Short mmCIF file of C-alpha atoms in Angstrom, two decimals:
data_model
loop_
_atom_site.label_atom_id
_atom_site.label_comp_id
_atom_site.label_asym_id
_atom_site.label_seq_id
_atom_site.Cartn_x
_atom_site.Cartn_y
_atom_site.Cartn_z
CA MET A 112 -77.00 56.92 23.97
CA THR A 113 -78.62 59.98 22.33
CA ASN A 114 -80.36 60.57 19.00
CA ASP A 115 -80.31 63.51 16.60
CA SER A 116 -83.79 64.83 17.39
CA MET A 117 -83.40 64.58 21.18
CA PRO A 118 -79.72 65.37 21.86
CA ASN A 119 -80.21 65.93 25.59
CA LEU A 120 -81.88 62.57 26.25
CA ASN A 121 -80.08 59.39 27.20
CA SER A 122 -82.24 56.85 25.39
CA ASP A 123 -80.73 54.01 27.44
CA LEU A 124 -82.35 55.56 30.53
CA LEU A 125 -85.70 56.59 29.06
CA ALA A 126 -88.12 54.41 27.14
CA ALA A 127 -91.73 54.64 25.99
CA GLN A 128 -94.13 53.62 28.72
CA SER A 129 -96.59 50.74 28.69
CA ASN A 130 -99.56 50.27 31.00
CA PRO A 131 -98.54 48.04 33.94
CA LEU A 132 -102.15 47.17 34.78
CA SER A 133 -103.52 43.78 33.85
CA PRO A 134 -105.48 43.49 30.58
CA LEU A 135 -108.67 42.96 32.60
CA THR A 136 -108.50 46.51 33.98
CA GLN A 137 -107.59 48.41 30.83
CA THR A 138 -109.61 49.00 27.70
CA ALA A 139 -107.81 51.84 25.89
CA ASN A 140 -104.98 50.72 23.66
CA HIS A 141 -104.28 53.99 21.82
CA LYS A 142 -101.47 56.40 22.62
CA PRO A 143 -102.08 58.66 25.65
CA ARG A 144 -103.62 61.90 24.38
CA ILE A 145 -101.99 64.97 25.92
CA LEU A 146 -103.03 68.61 25.44
CA LEU A 147 -100.43 71.30 26.16
CA LEU A 148 -101.33 74.91 27.09
CA TYR A 149 -98.98 77.87 27.53
CA GLY A 150 -99.44 81.40 28.79
CA SER A 151 -97.81 84.04 26.60
CA ASN A 152 -98.37 85.52 23.15
CA ARG A 153 -94.91 87.08 22.89
CA PRO A 154 -93.06 86.41 19.61
CA ARG A 155 -90.39 84.50 21.56
CA SER A 156 -92.45 83.03 24.35
CA PHE A 157 -90.44 80.91 26.75
CA SER A 158 -93.55 79.17 28.06
CA ARG A 159 -94.27 78.15 24.45
CA LEU A 160 -90.65 77.01 23.93
CA LEU A 161 -90.85 74.95 27.12
CA VAL A 162 -94.13 73.40 25.97
CA LEU A 163 -92.57 72.54 22.60
CA GLU A 164 -89.71 70.84 24.42
CA ALA A 165 -92.17 68.97 26.62
CA GLU A 166 -94.11 67.89 23.53
CA ARG A 167 -90.96 66.35 22.02
CA ILE A 168 -90.39 64.37 25.20
CA LEU A 169 -94.01 63.22 25.35
CA GLN A 170 -93.90 62.03 21.76
CA TYR A 171 -90.64 60.22 22.48
CA LEU A 172 -92.44 58.49 25.34
CA GLY A 173 -95.19 57.34 23.00
CA ALA A 174 -97.89 59.99 23.58
CA GLU A 175 -100.05 61.74 21.01
CA THR A 176 -99.97 65.50 21.54
CA GLN A 177 -101.79 68.69 20.63
CA ILE A 178 -100.78 72.26 21.51
CA PHE A 179 -103.38 75.02 21.80
CA HIS A 180 -102.03 78.39 20.68
CA PRO A 181 -103.89 81.15 22.60
CA GLU A 182 -103.29 84.00 20.14
CA GLY A 183 -106.70 85.25 19.04
CA LEU A 184 -108.60 83.74 21.99
CA PRO A 185 -110.98 86.44 23.31
CA LEU A 186 -111.27 87.35 26.95
CA PRO A 187 -113.85 85.28 28.84
CA ASP A 188 -117.37 86.71 28.39
CA ASP A 189 -116.05 89.11 25.72
CA ALA A 190 -117.32 86.88 22.90
CA PRO A 191 -119.88 84.07 22.54
CA ASP A 192 -118.71 80.54 23.24
CA THR A 193 -119.27 79.81 19.55
CA HIS A 194 -116.08 81.76 18.78
CA PRO A 195 -113.77 79.50 16.69
CA LYS A 196 -110.86 79.69 19.15
CA VAL A 197 -113.15 78.83 22.07
CA GLN A 198 -114.57 75.88 20.19
CA GLU A 199 -111.06 74.71 19.26
CA LEU A 200 -109.95 74.86 22.90
CA ARG A 201 -112.99 72.98 24.18
CA GLU A 202 -112.69 70.29 21.54
CA LEU A 203 -109.04 69.75 22.46
CA ALA A 204 -109.92 69.61 26.17
CA GLN A 205 -112.52 66.97 25.39
CA TRP A 206 -110.05 65.01 23.22
CA SER A 207 -107.32 64.96 25.86
CA GLU A 208 -106.72 62.33 28.52
CA GLY A 209 -104.03 64.41 30.21
CA GLN A 210 -102.83 67.99 30.04
CA VAL A 211 -99.69 70.08 30.52
CA TRP A 212 -100.11 73.65 31.76
CA CYS A 213 -97.20 76.07 31.50
CA SER A 214 -97.35 79.75 32.44
CA PRO A 215 -94.82 82.51 32.91
CA GLU A 216 -94.86 84.05 36.37
CA ARG A 217 -95.99 87.66 36.09
CA HIS A 218 -96.44 89.85 39.16
CA GLY A 219 -96.13 86.73 41.30
CA ALA A 220 -98.94 84.87 39.53
CA MET A 221 -99.95 83.00 36.39
CA THR A 222 -100.63 85.25 33.40
CA GLY A 223 -104.00 86.48 32.23
CA VAL A 224 -103.36 84.77 28.88
CA PHE A 225 -103.13 81.43 30.65
CA LYS A 226 -106.03 81.96 33.06
CA SER A 227 -108.30 83.02 30.20
CA GLN A 228 -107.84 79.62 28.59
CA ILE A 229 -108.97 77.80 31.73
CA ASP A 230 -111.88 80.22 32.20
CA TRP A 231 -113.17 79.27 28.74
CA ILE A 232 -113.22 75.56 29.65
CA PRO A 233 -116.48 74.81 31.51
CA LEU A 234 -116.62 72.20 34.25
CA SER A 235 -119.31 70.53 32.18
CA ALA A 236 -120.76 70.84 28.69
CA GLY A 237 -124.07 69.03 28.55
CA ALA A 238 -123.46 65.54 29.92
CA SER A 239 -119.72 65.78 29.32
CA ARG A 240 -117.14 67.02 31.85
CA LEU A 241 -114.22 68.35 29.86
CA THR A 242 -111.48 68.05 32.49
CA GLN A 243 -112.80 65.85 35.31
CA GLY A 244 -110.67 62.79 35.99
CA LYS A 245 -107.91 63.77 33.56
CA THR A 246 -104.27 64.00 34.53
CA LEU A 247 -102.36 67.27 34.74
CA ALA A 248 -98.70 68.32 34.84
CA LEU A 249 -97.61 71.84 35.78
CA MET A 250 -94.66 73.96 34.67
CA GLN A 251 -93.69 77.61 34.89
CA VAL A 252 -90.97 79.88 33.55
CA SER A 253 -89.50 82.88 35.35
CA GLY A 254 -87.40 85.80 34.21
CA GLY A 255 -85.55 85.90 37.51
CA SER A 256 -84.77 83.50 40.31
CA GLN A 257 -86.67 80.26 40.74
CA SER A 258 -90.19 80.63 42.06
CA PHE A 259 -93.22 78.39 42.48
CA ASN A 260 -96.04 80.94 42.69
CA ALA A 261 -97.52 80.13 39.28
CA VAL A 262 -97.37 76.35 39.66
CA ASN A 263 -98.87 76.60 43.15
CA GLN A 264 -101.76 78.66 41.77
CA MET A 265 -102.27 76.26 38.88
CA ARG A 266 -102.28 73.32 41.29
CA ILE A 267 -105.27 74.87 43.06
CA LEU A 268 -106.87 75.57 39.70
CA GLY A 269 -106.31 71.98 38.57
CA ARG A 270 -108.05 70.70 41.69
CA TRP A 271 -110.97 73.06 41.02
CA MET A 272 -111.19 71.64 37.49
CA ARG A 273 -111.39 68.14 39.09
CA MET A 274 -108.15 66.90 37.58
CA PHE A 275 -105.51 64.52 38.94
CA THR A 276 -102.47 66.79 39.25
CA ILE A 277 -99.28 64.74 39.40
CA PRO A 278 -96.88 65.31 42.34
CA ASN A 279 -93.88 66.45 40.28
CA GLN A 280 -93.63 69.90 38.69
CA SER A 281 -91.12 72.10 36.86
CA SER A 282 -90.04 75.69 37.48
CA VAL A 283 -87.40 77.09 35.11
CA ALA A 284 -85.58 80.16 36.43
CA LYS A 285 -84.01 82.77 34.13
CA ALA A 286 -85.62 81.01 31.21
CA PHE A 287 -83.95 83.33 28.71
CA GLN A 288 -80.66 81.59 29.55
CA GLU A 289 -82.01 78.05 29.10
CA PHE A 290 -82.68 78.05 25.33
CA ASP A 291 -80.15 78.19 22.53
CA ASP A 292 -80.27 80.18 19.28
CA ASN A 293 -82.35 77.40 17.70
CA ASP A 294 -84.94 77.70 20.51
CA ARG A 295 -84.00 74.29 21.90
CA MET A 296 -83.59 73.81 25.63
CA LYS A 297 -80.01 73.42 26.77
CA PRO A 298 -78.93 70.37 28.81
CA SER A 299 -79.30 71.18 32.50
CA SER A 300 -80.93 70.07 35.72
CA TYR A 301 -83.96 72.09 34.59
CA TYR A 302 -84.20 70.01 31.41
CA ASN A 303 -83.87 66.77 33.38
CA ARG A 304 -86.74 67.87 35.63
CA VAL A 305 -88.94 68.52 32.59
CA VAL A 306 -88.20 64.95 31.45
CA ASP A 307 -89.11 63.70 34.93
CA VAL A 308 -92.42 65.53 34.86
CA MET A 309 -93.39 64.31 31.38
CA GLU A 310 -92.42 60.73 32.21
CA GLU A 311 -94.53 60.88 35.37
CA LEU A 312 -97.47 62.38 33.47
CA VAL A 313 -97.46 59.57 30.91
CA LYS A 314 -97.31 56.95 33.69
CA PHE A 315 -100.21 58.50 35.63
CA THR A 316 -102.25 58.90 32.44
CA LEU A 317 -101.80 55.24 31.55
CA LEU A 318 -102.76 54.21 35.08
CA LEU A 319 -105.81 56.43 35.45
CA ARG A 320 -107.43 56.98 32.06
CA ASP A 321 -109.43 53.73 32.14
CA GLN A 322 -110.35 54.21 35.79
CA LYS A 323 -111.42 57.86 35.86
CA ASP A 324 -115.17 57.22 35.64
CA PHE A 325 -114.94 54.96 38.68
CA LEU A 326 -112.60 57.27 40.60
CA VAL A 327 -114.67 60.44 40.17
CA ASP A 328 -118.10 58.84 40.68
CA ARG A 329 -119.65 60.91 43.50
CA TYR A 330 -122.45 60.09 45.92
CA SER A 331 -123.84 63.65 45.81
CA GLU A 332 -124.11 63.52 42.03
CA ARG A 333 -125.82 60.13 42.17
CA VAL A 334 -128.34 61.59 44.62
CA GLU A 335 -128.97 64.53 42.30
CA THR A 336 -129.39 62.22 39.31
CA ALA A 337 -131.84 60.05 41.24
CA GLU A 338 -133.90 63.12 42.20
CA GLN A 339 -134.02 64.27 38.57
CA LEU A 340 -135.13 60.81 37.49
CA MET A 341 -137.88 60.81 40.15
CA GLN A 342 -139.14 64.18 38.90
CA ARG A 343 -139.30 62.91 35.33
CA VAL A 344 -141.16 59.79 36.41
CA ASN A 345 -143.64 61.79 38.47
CA LEU A 346 -144.26 64.23 35.60
CA SER A 347 -144.87 61.41 33.13
CA SER A 348 -147.50 59.87 35.42
CA ILE A 349 -149.59 63.01 35.61
#
């Protein structure tokens, strides 16, 4: 069965997700919060169209979503981090519990527009780590045949940002053929894979969001914290 807003979905085969963990291990009861980023400022950007399609699926699955639009974001180090677009991006990164990254492949790599967004997100801001322990799904669009260069690069980048990148990913070849005149994605195996990826992202987010502080707790950081505490104690005794 389909519905008017999601004509390509079989609602009998896809339902909103609930957390399978026991109540004793979960504390969050709000909708999973997902931030979506894309990598092109073109008037008809296929990475943006794919992100919009992914957002519809995520909302159908019960997630709360935000999309960051990179137009107007300065190059890294070309403006102070008080720039309004930088602040908007960092606040959304902090708000999110999971993220979707989607970039066109340009010259065999992710675009500069996309990479600039990640370069503006620090690993930490004060006592807060903006991406550590959050889930991540990866997608790319290509003008030609199917490729995985951009998603492979972003997978490395996601690990560097200390995120849990889900196993599944999406690569849409000849993206200009995959959207209709209303900028909606046509039914295809590519569309079904996008649904797979979003469904998996919601599941992993529900499983991990309450456990991330435990999962990313590191011995080396505890040692560093203990040393800082010792220095403060020693200084106060002088």
